[in-house]
GROMACS .gro file of C-alpha atoms in nm:
model
  466
    1MET     CA    1   0.058  -0.247   1.252
    2LEU     CA    2  -0.076  -0.194   1.603
    3ARG     CA    3  -0.423  -0.151   1.453
    4LEU     CA    4  -0.384  -0.494   1.290
    5ILE     CA    5  -0.288  -0.654   1.620
    6PHE     CA    6  -0.591  -0.501   1.793
    7ALA     CA    7  -0.835  -0.585   1.514
    8ALA     CA    8  -0.704  -0.936   1.469
    9LEU     CA    9  -0.720  -1.005   1.845
   10ILE     CA   10  -1.086  -0.903   1.851
   11LEU     CA   11  -1.150  -1.120   1.546
   12ALA     CA   12  -0.978  -1.418   1.699
   13LEU     CA   13  -1.179  -1.388   2.019
   14SER     CA   14  -1.507  -1.357   1.830
   15GLN     CA   15  -1.459  -1.648   1.590
   16PRO     CA   16  -1.564  -2.008   1.651
   17ALA     CA   17  -1.294  -2.243   1.771
   18LEU     CA   18  -1.230  -2.413   1.437
   19ALA     CA   19  -0.896  -2.572   1.352
   20ASP     CA   20  -0.883  -2.454   0.992
   21ALA     CA   21  -0.648  -2.294   0.744
   22PHE     CA   22  -0.787  -1.947   0.797
   23ALA     CA   23  -0.712  -1.965   1.170
   24ASP     CA   24  -0.355  -2.062   1.081
   25TYR     CA   25  -0.334  -1.783   0.824
   26ARG     CA   26  -0.446  -1.525   1.078
   27ALA     CA   27  -0.209  -1.662   1.342
   28ILE     CA   28   0.087  -1.607   1.106
   29GLN     CA   29  -0.037  -1.256   1.031
   30ILE     CA   30  -0.071  -1.165   1.399
   31ALA     CA   31   0.276  -1.303   1.474
   32LEU     CA   32   0.426  -1.086   1.201
   33ALA     CA   33   0.230  -0.776   1.301
   34SER     CA   34   0.333  -0.813   1.664
   35ALA     CA   35   0.696  -0.902   1.581
   36ASN     CA   36   0.651  -1.224   1.775
   37VAL     CA   37   0.750  -1.488   1.521
   38THR     CA   38   0.826  -1.825   1.680
   39ASP     CA   39   0.923  -2.173   1.563
   40GLU     CA   40   0.553  -2.259   1.578
   41THR     CA   41   0.481  -1.973   1.336
   42VAL     CA   42   0.740  -2.110   1.094
   43ALA     CA   43   0.597  -2.462   1.118
   44THR     CA   44   0.245  -2.333   1.055
   45ALA     CA   45   0.360  -2.139   0.751
   46ARG     CA   46   0.545  -2.438   0.606
   47LYS     CA   47   0.231  -2.648   0.644
   48LEU     CA   48  -0.001  -2.386   0.492
   49PHE     CA   49   0.230  -2.270   0.212
   50PRO     CA   50   0.462  -2.566   0.144
   51ASP     CA   51   0.584  -2.423  -0.188
   52GLN     CA   52   0.679  -2.081  -0.048
   53ILE     CA   53   1.034  -2.165   0.060
   54VAL     CA   54   1.172  -1.810   0.048
   55PHE     CA   55   0.890  -1.682   0.268
   56ALA     CA   56   0.948  -1.960   0.521
   57GLU     CA   57   1.317  -1.874   0.532
   58LYS     CA   58   1.234  -1.510   0.609
   59LEU     CA   59   1.007  -1.626   0.890
   60GLU     CA   60   1.289  -1.840   1.026
   61SER     CA   61   1.518  -1.537   1.020
   62ALA     CA   62   1.261  -1.340   1.218
   63ALA     CA   63   1.219  -1.624   1.467
   64ARG     CA   64   1.594  -1.656   1.515
   65SER     CA   65   1.650  -1.283   1.568
   66GLU     CA   66   1.875  -1.235   1.869
   67SER     CA   67   1.800  -0.866   1.899
   68ASP     CA   68   1.642  -0.759   2.226
   69TYR     CA   69   1.512  -0.444   2.066
   70PHE     CA   70   1.148  -0.455   1.960
   71ILE     CA   71   1.206  -0.205   1.678
   72ALA     CA   72   1.473  -0.426   1.521
   73LYS     CA   73   1.252  -0.733   1.551
   74ARG     CA   74   0.962  -0.539   1.406
   75GLN     CA   75   1.165  -0.433   1.103
   76THR     CA   76   1.255  -0.796   1.034
   77ALA     CA   77   0.892  -0.902   1.074
   78GLN     CA   78   0.761  -0.617   0.858
   79ALA     CA   79   0.974  -0.728   0.566
   80ALA     CA   80   0.822  -1.075   0.595
   81TYR     CA   81   0.473  -0.926   0.643
   82ARG     CA   82   0.485  -0.771   0.298
   83ASP     CA   83   0.580  -1.107   0.148
   84PHE     CA   84   0.294  -1.263   0.345
   85ILE     CA   85   0.037  -1.033   0.183
   86LEU     CA   86   0.182  -1.106  -0.161
   87LEU     CA   87   0.157  -1.484  -0.120
   88PRO     CA   88  -0.064  -1.662  -0.375
   89ALA     CA   89  -0.421  -1.723  -0.264
   90ASN     CA   90  -0.484  -2.045  -0.076
   91LYS     CA   91  -0.810  -2.233  -0.135
   92ASP     CA   92  -0.818  -2.373   0.219
   93VAL     CA   93  -0.776  -2.025   0.364
   94LEU     CA   94  -1.063  -1.895   0.151
   95HIS     CA   95  -1.292  -2.178   0.253
   96GLY     CA   96  -1.207  -2.128   0.620
   97PHE     CA   97  -1.260  -1.752   0.595
   98ILE     CA   98  -1.605  -1.794   0.440
   99ALA     CA   99  -1.689  -2.048   0.712
  100HIS     CA  100  -1.588  -1.803   0.985
  101GLN     CA  101  -1.787  -1.521   0.826
  102LEU     CA  102  -2.098  -1.739   0.791
  103ALA     CA  103  -2.070  -1.854   1.151
  104TYR     CA  104  -2.063  -1.489   1.256
  105LEU     CA  105  -2.368  -1.403   1.044
  106GLU     CA  106  -2.561  -1.703   1.171
  107ARG     CA  107  -2.497  -1.601   1.531
  108HIS     CA  108  -2.669  -1.273   1.443
  109SER     CA  109  -2.984  -1.443   1.320
  110LEU     CA  110  -3.193  -1.281   1.045
  111ALA     CA  111  -3.504  -1.366   1.245
  112GLY     CA  112  -3.458  -1.043   1.438
  113HIS     CA  113  -3.433  -0.833   1.122
  114PRO     CA  114  -3.771  -0.690   1.015
  115ARG     CA  115  -3.622  -0.633   0.668
  116PRO     CA  116  -3.341  -0.891   0.607
  117GLY     CA  117  -3.283  -0.784   0.245
  118MET     CA  118  -2.996  -0.547   0.324
  119SER     CA  119  -2.794  -0.812   0.505
  120LEU     CA  120  -2.874  -1.076   0.243
  121ALA     CA  121  -2.783  -0.854  -0.053
  122TRP     CA  122  -2.450  -0.738   0.083
  123ALA     CA  123  -2.302  -0.964   0.351
  124TRP     CA  124  -2.455  -1.300   0.256
  125ALA     CA  125  -2.453  -1.250  -0.122
  126THR     CA  126  -2.094  -1.127  -0.121
  127LEU     CA  127  -1.985  -1.446   0.053
  128SER     CA  128  -2.184  -1.658  -0.192
  129GLU     CA  129  -2.009  -1.477  -0.478
  130ALA     CA  130  -1.672  -1.568  -0.322
  131ALA     CA  131  -1.780  -1.929  -0.276
  132VAL     CA  132  -1.889  -1.956  -0.641
  133ILE     CA  133  -1.562  -1.806  -0.765
  134GLY     CA  134  -1.382  -2.050  -0.535
  135TYR     CA  135  -1.570  -2.336  -0.701
  136GLU     CA  136  -1.489  -2.204  -1.049
  137ALA     CA  137  -1.121  -2.189  -0.963
  138THR     CA  138  -1.090  -2.525  -0.786
  139GLY     CA  139  -1.384  -2.745  -0.888
  140GLU     CA  140  -1.424  -2.843  -0.521
  141GLN     CA  141  -1.778  -2.914  -0.407
  142ARG     CA  142  -1.720  -2.780  -0.059
  143PHE     CA  143  -1.754  -2.431  -0.210
  144ILE     CA  144  -2.088  -2.534  -0.365
  145ASP     CA  145  -2.197  -2.646  -0.018
  146GLN     CA  146  -2.121  -2.298   0.118
  147ALA     CA  147  -2.302  -2.126  -0.168
  148LEU     CA  148  -2.612  -2.344  -0.131
  149ARG     CA  149  -2.614  -2.281   0.241
  150ILE     CA  150  -2.644  -1.909   0.164
  151PHE     CA  151  -2.904  -1.955  -0.112
  152ARG     CA  152  -3.130  -2.148   0.126
  153VAL     CA  153  -3.113  -1.864   0.376
  154SER     CA  154  -3.189  -1.610   0.103
  155TYR     CA  155  -3.495  -1.792  -0.031
  156GLY     CA  156  -3.608  -1.861   0.322
  157ASN     CA  157  -3.627  -1.486   0.385
  158THR     CA  158  -3.804  -1.345   0.078
  159ASP     CA  159  -4.078  -1.094   0.142
  160ASP     CA  160  -4.352  -1.348   0.066
  161VAL     CA  161  -4.204  -1.599   0.311
  162ARG     CA  162  -4.166  -1.331   0.578
  163SER     CA  163  -4.507  -1.173   0.499
  164ILE     CA  164  -4.343  -0.837   0.435
  165THR     CA  165  -4.559  -0.592   0.242
  166GLU     CA  166  -4.424  -0.306   0.033
  167ASP     CA  167  -4.568   0.033  -0.050
  168PHE     CA  168  -4.549   0.042  -0.430
  169ASN     CA  169  -4.800  -0.228  -0.528
  170ARG     CA  170  -4.566  -0.401  -0.767
  171VAL     CA  171  -4.777  -0.696  -0.873
  172ASN     CA  172  -4.609  -1.034  -0.915
  173VAL     CA  173  -4.268  -0.905  -0.810
  174ARG     CA  174  -4.103  -1.139  -0.562
  175GLY     CA  175  -3.781  -1.067  -0.382
  176TRP     CA  176  -3.638  -0.870  -0.093
  177SER     CA  177  -3.731  -0.519   0.015
  178PHE     CA  178  -3.578  -0.247   0.228
  179ASP     CA  179  -3.684   0.080   0.387
  180HIS     CA  180  -3.597   0.428   0.266
  181TYR     CA  181  -3.768   0.766   0.303
  182GLY     CA  182  -4.021   0.605   0.535
  183LYS     CA  183  -4.138   0.352   0.276
  184THR     CA  184  -4.074  -0.012   0.198
  185GLY     CA  185  -3.977  -0.108  -0.157
  186ARG     CA  186  -3.889  -0.425  -0.342
  187GLU     CA  187  -3.657  -0.338  -0.628
  188HIS     CA  188  -3.392  -0.455  -0.873
  189THR     CA  189  -3.072  -0.395  -0.675
  190PHE     CA  190  -3.126  -0.659  -0.409
  191ALA     CA  191  -3.261  -0.902  -0.667
  192GLY     CA  192  -2.945  -0.864  -0.872
  193ARG     CA  193  -2.708  -0.886  -0.579
  194ILE     CA  194  -2.865  -1.201  -0.431
  195ILE     CA  195  -2.948  -1.385  -0.753
  196ALA     CA  196  -2.626  -1.323  -0.953
  197PRO     CA  197  -2.417  -1.580  -0.759
  198MET     CA  198  -2.698  -1.838  -0.793
  199LEU     CA  199  -2.696  -1.809  -1.170
  200ARG     CA  200  -2.318  -1.795  -1.190
  201LEU     CA  201  -2.303  -2.123  -1.000
  202ALA     CA  202  -2.559  -2.281  -1.236
  203ILE     CA  203  -2.334  -2.186  -1.530
  204ALA     CA  204  -2.017  -2.310  -1.357
  205ALA     CA  205  -2.168  -2.644  -1.248
  206LYS     CA  206  -2.334  -2.722  -1.581
  207GLY     CA  207  -2.193  -3.044  -1.725
  208LYS     CA  208  -1.966  -3.096  -1.424
  209ASN     CA  209  -1.951  -3.404  -1.203
  210VAL     CA  210  -2.197  -3.273  -0.945
  211PRO     CA  211  -2.423  -3.512  -0.748
  212ASP     CA  212  -2.775  -3.527  -0.890
  213GLU     CA  213  -2.946  -3.394  -0.579
  214MET     CA  214  -2.705  -3.101  -0.559
  215ALA     CA  215  -2.747  -3.029  -0.931
  216ARG     CA  216  -3.126  -3.025  -0.896
  217GLU     CA  217  -3.106  -2.779  -0.607
  218ILE     CA  218  -2.876  -2.550  -0.806
  219GLN     CA  219  -3.114  -2.562  -1.103
  220ARG     CA  220  -3.415  -2.492  -0.880
  221HIS     CA  221  -3.252  -2.186  -0.725
  222ALA     CA  222  -3.145  -2.062  -1.067
  223ALA     CA  223  -3.494  -2.104  -1.214
  224ASP     CA  224  -3.648  -1.911  -0.926
  225GLY     CA  225  -3.384  -1.642  -0.966
  226VAL     CA  226  -3.448  -1.601  -1.339
  227GLU     CA  227  -3.820  -1.566  -1.270
  228MET     CA  228  -3.755  -1.292  -1.013
  229LEU     CA  229  -3.523  -1.105  -1.248
  230GLN     CA  230  -3.780  -1.132  -1.528
  231SER     CA  231  -4.043  -0.963  -1.312
  232HIS     CA  232  -3.826  -0.650  -1.282
  233LEU     CA  233  -3.779  -0.599  -1.657
  234GLN     CA  234  -4.118  -0.427  -1.683
  235PHE     CA  235  -3.978  -0.134  -1.482
  236GLN     CA  236  -3.676  -0.059  -1.701
  237ILE     CA  237  -3.662   0.273  -1.884
  238VAL     CA  238  -3.586   0.240  -2.256
  239ASP     CA  239  -3.430   0.548  -2.416
  240GLY     CA  240  -3.317   0.455  -2.766
  241ASP     CA  241  -3.022   0.221  -2.723
  242LYS     CA  242  -2.992   0.306  -2.353
  243ARG     CA  243  -3.162   0.129  -2.064
  244TYR     CA  244  -3.171   0.197  -1.693
  245PHE     CA  245  -3.395   0.190  -1.387
  246LYS     CA  246  -3.536   0.468  -1.176
  247TYR     CA  247  -3.493   0.464  -0.799
  248ILE     CA  248  -3.820   0.338  -0.664
  249PHE     CA  249  -3.825   0.573  -0.365
  250THR     CA  250  -3.763   0.902  -0.546
  251GLY     CA  251  -3.831   0.848  -0.915
  252GLU     CA  252  -3.480   0.974  -0.997
  253GLN     CA  253  -3.252   0.784  -1.231
  254ASP     CA  254  -3.095   0.515  -1.017
  255ALA     CA  255  -2.729   0.493  -0.923
  256PHE     CA  256  -2.499   0.317  -1.166
  257ASN     CA  257  -2.384   0.057  -0.913
  258HIS     CA  258  -2.747  -0.039  -0.840
  259ILE     CA  259  -2.825  -0.096  -1.207
  260ALA     CA  260  -2.494  -0.278  -1.257
  261SER     CA  261  -2.588  -0.522  -0.979
  262TYR     CA  262  -2.902  -0.616  -1.170
  263THR     CA  263  -2.744  -0.631  -1.514
  264LEU     CA  264  -2.467  -0.862  -1.395
  265ALA     CA  265  -2.735  -1.108  -1.288
  266ALA     CA  266  -2.917  -1.045  -1.618
  267SER     CA  267  -2.601  -1.136  -1.813
  268TYR     CA  268  -2.597  -1.473  -1.638
  269ALA     CA  269  -2.970  -1.515  -1.699
  270TYR     CA  270  -2.913  -1.449  -2.069
  271GLU     CA  271  -2.643  -1.715  -2.086
  272LEU     CA  272  -2.866  -1.968  -1.912
  273THR     CA  273  -3.190  -1.895  -2.098
  274GLY     CA  274  -3.104  -1.719  -2.423
  275ASN     CA  275  -3.380  -1.469  -2.344
  276LYS     CA  276  -3.285  -1.162  -2.548
  277GLU     CA  277  -3.460  -0.930  -2.302
  278PHE     CA  278  -3.180  -0.995  -2.058
  279ARG     CA  279  -2.915  -0.928  -2.322
  280ASP     CA  280  -3.087  -0.604  -2.425
  281ILE     CA  281  -3.082  -0.456  -2.075
  282CYS     CA  282  -2.712  -0.545  -2.038
  283ASP     CA  283  -2.617  -0.376  -2.365
  284GLY     CA  284  -2.850  -0.086  -2.290
  285PHE     CA  285  -2.698  -0.027  -1.948
  286LEU     CA  286  -2.346  -0.017  -2.089
  287ASN     CA  287  -2.460   0.235  -2.350
  288TYR     CA  288  -2.625   0.439  -2.074
  289LEU     CA  289  -2.319   0.438  -1.848
  290PHE     CA  290  -2.060   0.508  -2.116
  291SER     CA  291  -2.266   0.795  -2.255
  292HIS     CA  292  -2.228   0.971  -1.919
  293VAL     CA  293  -1.858   0.926  -1.845
  294GLU     CA  294  -1.616   1.217  -1.822
  295VAL     CA  295  -1.298   1.134  -2.010
  296GLY     CA  296  -0.969   1.260  -1.865
  297GLU     CA  297  -0.671   1.375  -2.064
  298ASN     CA  298  -0.518   1.025  -2.061
  299GLY     CA  299  -0.849   0.855  -2.138
  300ALA     CA  300  -0.939   0.786  -1.773
  301TYR     CA  301  -1.312   0.748  -1.702
  302ALA     CA  302  -1.499   0.910  -1.414
  303TRP     CA  303  -1.871   0.953  -1.355
  304ASP     CA  304  -2.123   1.078  -1.104
  305TYR     CA  305  -2.299   0.852  -0.856
  306GLN     CA  306  -2.619   0.899  -1.054
  307ILE     CA  307  -2.752   1.125  -1.328
  308ASN     CA  308  -2.929   1.414  -1.162
  309ASP     CA  309  -3.039   1.747  -1.311
  310ASN     CA  310  -3.012   1.913  -0.971
  311PRO     CA  311  -2.647   2.029  -0.938
  312LYS     CA  312  -2.679   2.034  -0.558
  313LYS     CA  313  -2.745   1.660  -0.557
  314ARG     CA  314  -2.472   1.565  -0.802
  315HIS     CA  315  -2.149   1.416  -0.671
  316ARG     CA  316  -1.868   1.198  -0.794
  317SER     CA  317  -1.905   0.830  -0.726
  318GLU     CA  318  -1.712   0.679  -0.437
  319LEU     CA  319  -1.464   0.400  -0.485
  320TRP     CA  320  -1.668   0.142  -0.294
  321LYS     CA  321  -1.977   0.206  -0.507
  322GLU     CA  322  -1.798   0.197  -0.839
  323ALA     CA  323  -1.598  -0.111  -0.742
  324ILE     CA  324  -1.939  -0.282  -0.764
  325THR     CA  325  -2.006  -0.127  -1.106
  326ILE     CA  326  -1.663  -0.199  -1.252
  327SER     CA  327  -1.634  -0.556  -1.126
  328ALA     CA  328  -1.983  -0.623  -1.268
  329ILE     CA  329  -1.880  -0.485  -1.609
  330ALA     CA  330  -1.562  -0.695  -1.609
  331TYR     CA  331  -1.750  -1.013  -1.524
  332MET     CA  332  -2.019  -0.931  -1.783
  333ASN     CA  333  -1.743  -0.904  -2.041
  334GLU     CA  334  -1.626  -1.252  -1.946
  335ARG     CA  335  -1.977  -1.382  -2.014
  336GLY     CA  336  -1.984  -1.238  -2.366
  337ILE     CA  337  -2.135  -0.893  -2.301
  338GLU     CA  338  -1.841  -0.739  -2.478
  339VAL     CA  339  -1.690  -0.411  -2.365
  340ALA     CA  340  -1.529  -0.201  -2.638
  341ARG     CA  341  -1.152  -0.153  -2.630
  342GLN     CA  342  -1.173   0.221  -2.556
  343HIS     CA  343  -1.400   0.154  -2.259
  344LYS     CA  344  -1.165  -0.111  -2.121
  345LYS     CA  345  -0.885   0.141  -2.140
  346GLY     CA  346  -1.100   0.412  -1.977
  347LEU     CA  347  -1.199   0.187  -1.686
  348VAL     CA  348  -0.844   0.071  -1.617
  349ARG     CA  349  -0.702   0.421  -1.635
  350GLY     CA  350  -0.987   0.554  -1.422
  351PHE     CA  351  -0.866   0.323  -1.147
  352THR     CA  352  -0.495   0.389  -1.191
  353THR     CA  353  -0.542   0.766  -1.230
  354TYR     CA  354  -0.812   0.855  -0.979
  355ILE     CA  355  -0.838   0.577  -0.718
  356ALA     CA  356  -0.488   0.426  -0.683
  357ARG     CA  357  -0.255   0.725  -0.708
  358THR     CA  358   0.110   0.797  -0.638
  359ASN     CA  359   0.288   0.676  -0.325
  360ARG     CA  360   0.025   0.408  -0.273
  361THR     CA  361  -0.242   0.659  -0.182
  362VAL     CA  362  -0.604   0.549  -0.216
  363HIS     CA  363  -0.856   0.818  -0.304
  364VAL     CA  364  -1.224   0.806  -0.219
  365LYS     CA  365  -1.381   0.945  -0.535
  366MET     CA  366  -1.340   0.922  -0.908
  367GLY     CA  367  -1.225   1.241  -1.076
  368ALA     CA  368  -0.934   1.482  -1.058
  369GLU     CA  369  -1.016   1.632  -0.717
  370PRO     CA  370  -0.788   1.478  -0.451
  371SER     CA  371  -0.969   1.287  -0.177
  372PRO     CA  372  -0.711   1.064  -0.006
  373LEU     CA  373  -0.819   0.805   0.247
  374THR     CA  374  -0.641   0.802   0.581
  375ALA     CA  375  -0.681   0.596   0.895
  376PHE     CA  376  -0.830   0.905   1.060
  377ASN     CA  377  -1.113   0.957   0.815
  378LEU     CA  378  -1.182   0.584   0.810
  379MET     CA  379  -1.220   0.592   1.188
  380LYS     CA  380  -1.499   0.843   1.139
  381THR     CA  381  -1.685   0.592   0.923
  382ASP     CA  382  -1.566   0.232   0.918
  383TYR     CA  383  -1.319  -0.003   0.755
  384ILE     CA  384  -1.581  -0.206   0.570
  385HIS     CA  385  -1.618   0.005   0.258
  386VAL     CA  386  -1.248   0.047   0.190
  387GLN     CA  387  -1.223  -0.332   0.145
  388LEU     CA  388  -1.397  -0.279  -0.189
  389PHE     CA  389  -1.075  -0.125  -0.317
  390MET     CA  390  -0.977  -0.487  -0.377
  391ASN     CA  391  -1.288  -0.547  -0.588
  392TYR     CA  392  -1.130  -0.358  -0.877
  393MET     CA  393  -0.920  -0.670  -0.924
  394PRO     CA  394  -1.131  -0.818  -1.209
  395LEU     CA  395  -0.985  -0.537  -1.423
  396ASP     CA  396  -0.674  -0.754  -1.429
  397GLN     CA  397  -0.824  -0.946  -1.721
  398TRP     CA  398  -0.738  -0.638  -1.929
  399ALA     CA  399  -0.434  -0.512  -1.736
  400PRO     CA  400  -0.252  -0.750  -1.498
  401GLU     CA  401  -0.082  -0.445  -1.346
  402VAL     CA  402  -0.408  -0.366  -1.167
  403ARG     CA  403  -0.372  -0.677  -0.952
  404GLU     CA  404  -0.012  -0.584  -0.875
  405ILE     CA  405  -0.114  -0.231  -0.775
  406ILE     CA  406  -0.386  -0.359  -0.543
  407LEU     CA  407  -0.163  -0.616  -0.372
  408ASP     CA  408   0.123  -0.370  -0.336
  409THR     CA  409  -0.111  -0.111  -0.182
  410VAL     CA  410  -0.265  -0.355   0.064
  411ALA     CA  411   0.080  -0.481   0.162
  412SER     CA  412   0.207  -0.126   0.217
  413ARG     CA  413  -0.094   0.047   0.376
  414SER     CA  414  -0.170  -0.140   0.696
  415ASP     CA  415  -0.335   0.178   0.823
  416LEU     CA  416  -0.609   0.137   0.559
  417PHE     CA  417  -0.606  -0.244   0.544
  418PRO     CA  418  -0.522  -0.352   0.900
  419GLU     CA  419  -0.626  -0.713   0.836
  420GLY     CA  420  -0.468  -0.739   0.495
  421LEU     CA  421  -0.644  -0.922   0.213
  422LEU     CA  422  -0.900  -1.095   0.435
  423SER     CA  423  -1.095  -0.864   0.657
  424GLY     CA  424  -1.476  -0.848   0.636
  425PHE     CA  425  -1.707  -1.009   0.383
  426PHE     CA  426  -1.634  -0.749   0.112
  427SER     CA  427  -1.276  -0.875   0.083
  428ALA     CA  428  -1.371  -1.236   0.007
  429PRO     CA  429  -1.448  -1.214  -0.371
  430ALA     CA  430  -1.113  -1.051  -0.453
  431TYR     CA  431  -0.922  -1.319  -0.262
  432ALA     CA  432  -1.127  -1.586  -0.440
  433HIS     CA  433  -1.053  -1.415  -0.771
  434MET     CA  434  -0.680  -1.458  -0.702
  435LEU     CA  435  -0.724  -1.836  -0.698
  436ARG     CA  436  -0.760  -1.819  -1.075
  437TYR     CA  437  -0.391  -1.753  -1.117
  438GLU     CA  438  -0.077  -1.928  -1.007
  439ALA     CA  439   0.194  -1.732  -0.833
  440GLY     CA  440   0.354  -1.490  -1.073
  441ALA     CA  441   0.117  -1.575  -1.359
  442THR     CA  442  -0.027  -1.306  -1.579
  443VAL     CA  443  -0.398  -1.285  -1.641
  444SER     CA  444  -0.387  -1.226  -2.013
  445ASN     CA  445  -0.104  -1.280  -2.257
  446THR     CA  446  -0.273  -1.048  -2.506
  447VAL     CA  447  -0.317  -0.755  -2.272
  448GLN     CA  448  -0.074  -0.534  -2.463
  449LYS     CA  449  -0.267  -0.583  -2.784
  450ILE     CA  450  -0.601  -0.522  -2.615
  451LEU     CA  451  -0.509  -0.212  -2.421
  452ASP     CA  452  -0.184  -0.092  -2.569
  453VAL     CA  453  -0.077   0.011  -2.218
  454SER     CA  454   0.268  -0.143  -2.209
  455GLY     CA  455   0.450   0.040  -1.932
  456ASP     CA  456   0.175   0.298  -1.924
  457VAL     CA  457  -0.060   0.180  -1.650
  458TRP     CA  458   0.178   0.288  -1.377
  459GLY     CA  459   0.287   0.579  -1.593
  460SER     CA  460  -0.068   0.710  -1.611
  461ILE     CA  461  -0.081   0.761  -1.235
  462LYS     CA  462  -0.021   1.132  -1.191
  463ALA     CA  463   0.002   1.349  -0.885
  464ILE     CA  464  -0.318   1.528  -0.973
  465GLY     CA  465  -0.387   1.855  -0.800
  466ARG     CA  466  -0.063   1.862  -0.601
   0.00000   0.00000   0.00000
């Protein structure tokens, strides 16, 4: 909890002085973490979550505590903190959080970045994904405004606009490049990451009551995005019914999460255009991935970061990389790129067996080898990547228990998630995803028929290797 107080204080000092719902949300969180709940905290909570009467009553109990002992006050506040994390998502909080994150990114202008693609593909594009999901869930145009704000920045910093040259002479390929192994390359991963939210918004806004000028801008961005994606298809490798890309810098088969980033965008492009080339690479990638999974005794899936014949270079994929892959597959399934029942089961059980294990432990890598995350080993890297633990949440379309596991873990492990559900940009899409469901609602009423995992998702979590 002390780590939350410290991190949140820094965040509060670094954010613009905006009177918004996210600022109120964070103020409640800090009050709970510091065991300093006041009448003002209670009033703020009642305003922000007017339907959460039980939570407000717990806050009142914490504010009225007559104990002079900090430990006793902290215990009262901690009980309410868990309820705070488990509150239903709030659209105003999401919008305010995206606004704060964008303000931070804009203060660190891309003009000083010789290669802005990395920032655009991860920080900016992740926020645009959250904004688009927010629009899907609410229909509110303010989320479109945020997404378009990001798209303008992205198209204003393509390689051709910035006069950035690359070293692989890929003719007629527009997009965003980055540096690796001393070379500059423009490849499919960044194109997929940046363009996918643009196309998803075009699908979501189609036929909706969107102002004409806004609709035209969405369509223009989508058309440009489809053209960019099309230019990368010439570099795909076709191996029977399997399709993948090679990593431009090494010629090795590319990592699964990189290809998944592109194919997610391709699934949207297929829905918008009907171009079968986009559908073929989506189906081919799924065939490629699922032909390389290792199936555990309970059907759990695990796989390497990439396919590599050199055993010294092979390693199990990390949770933050495969959160990208798995969320892409889940969203592709929603768009009609159907995932077979056995694969749905394998993906869900891969998460509940290898990543989210007993006693709310979170493990770094897929596979049976234990690799638990702790606050200590996160301090040696950073807290950004672990936020992607929450990006497994789209699996809840097949097993609602996944969402419950994620929320329970975040609520219980403040050492790993010191700022709860809303930390850096990587946490935004999962919070936006939660807006799809009302408090206590299940994602799918047919989940038992689809997965046949009644009572077995939690049961499949085993203390492996202990």
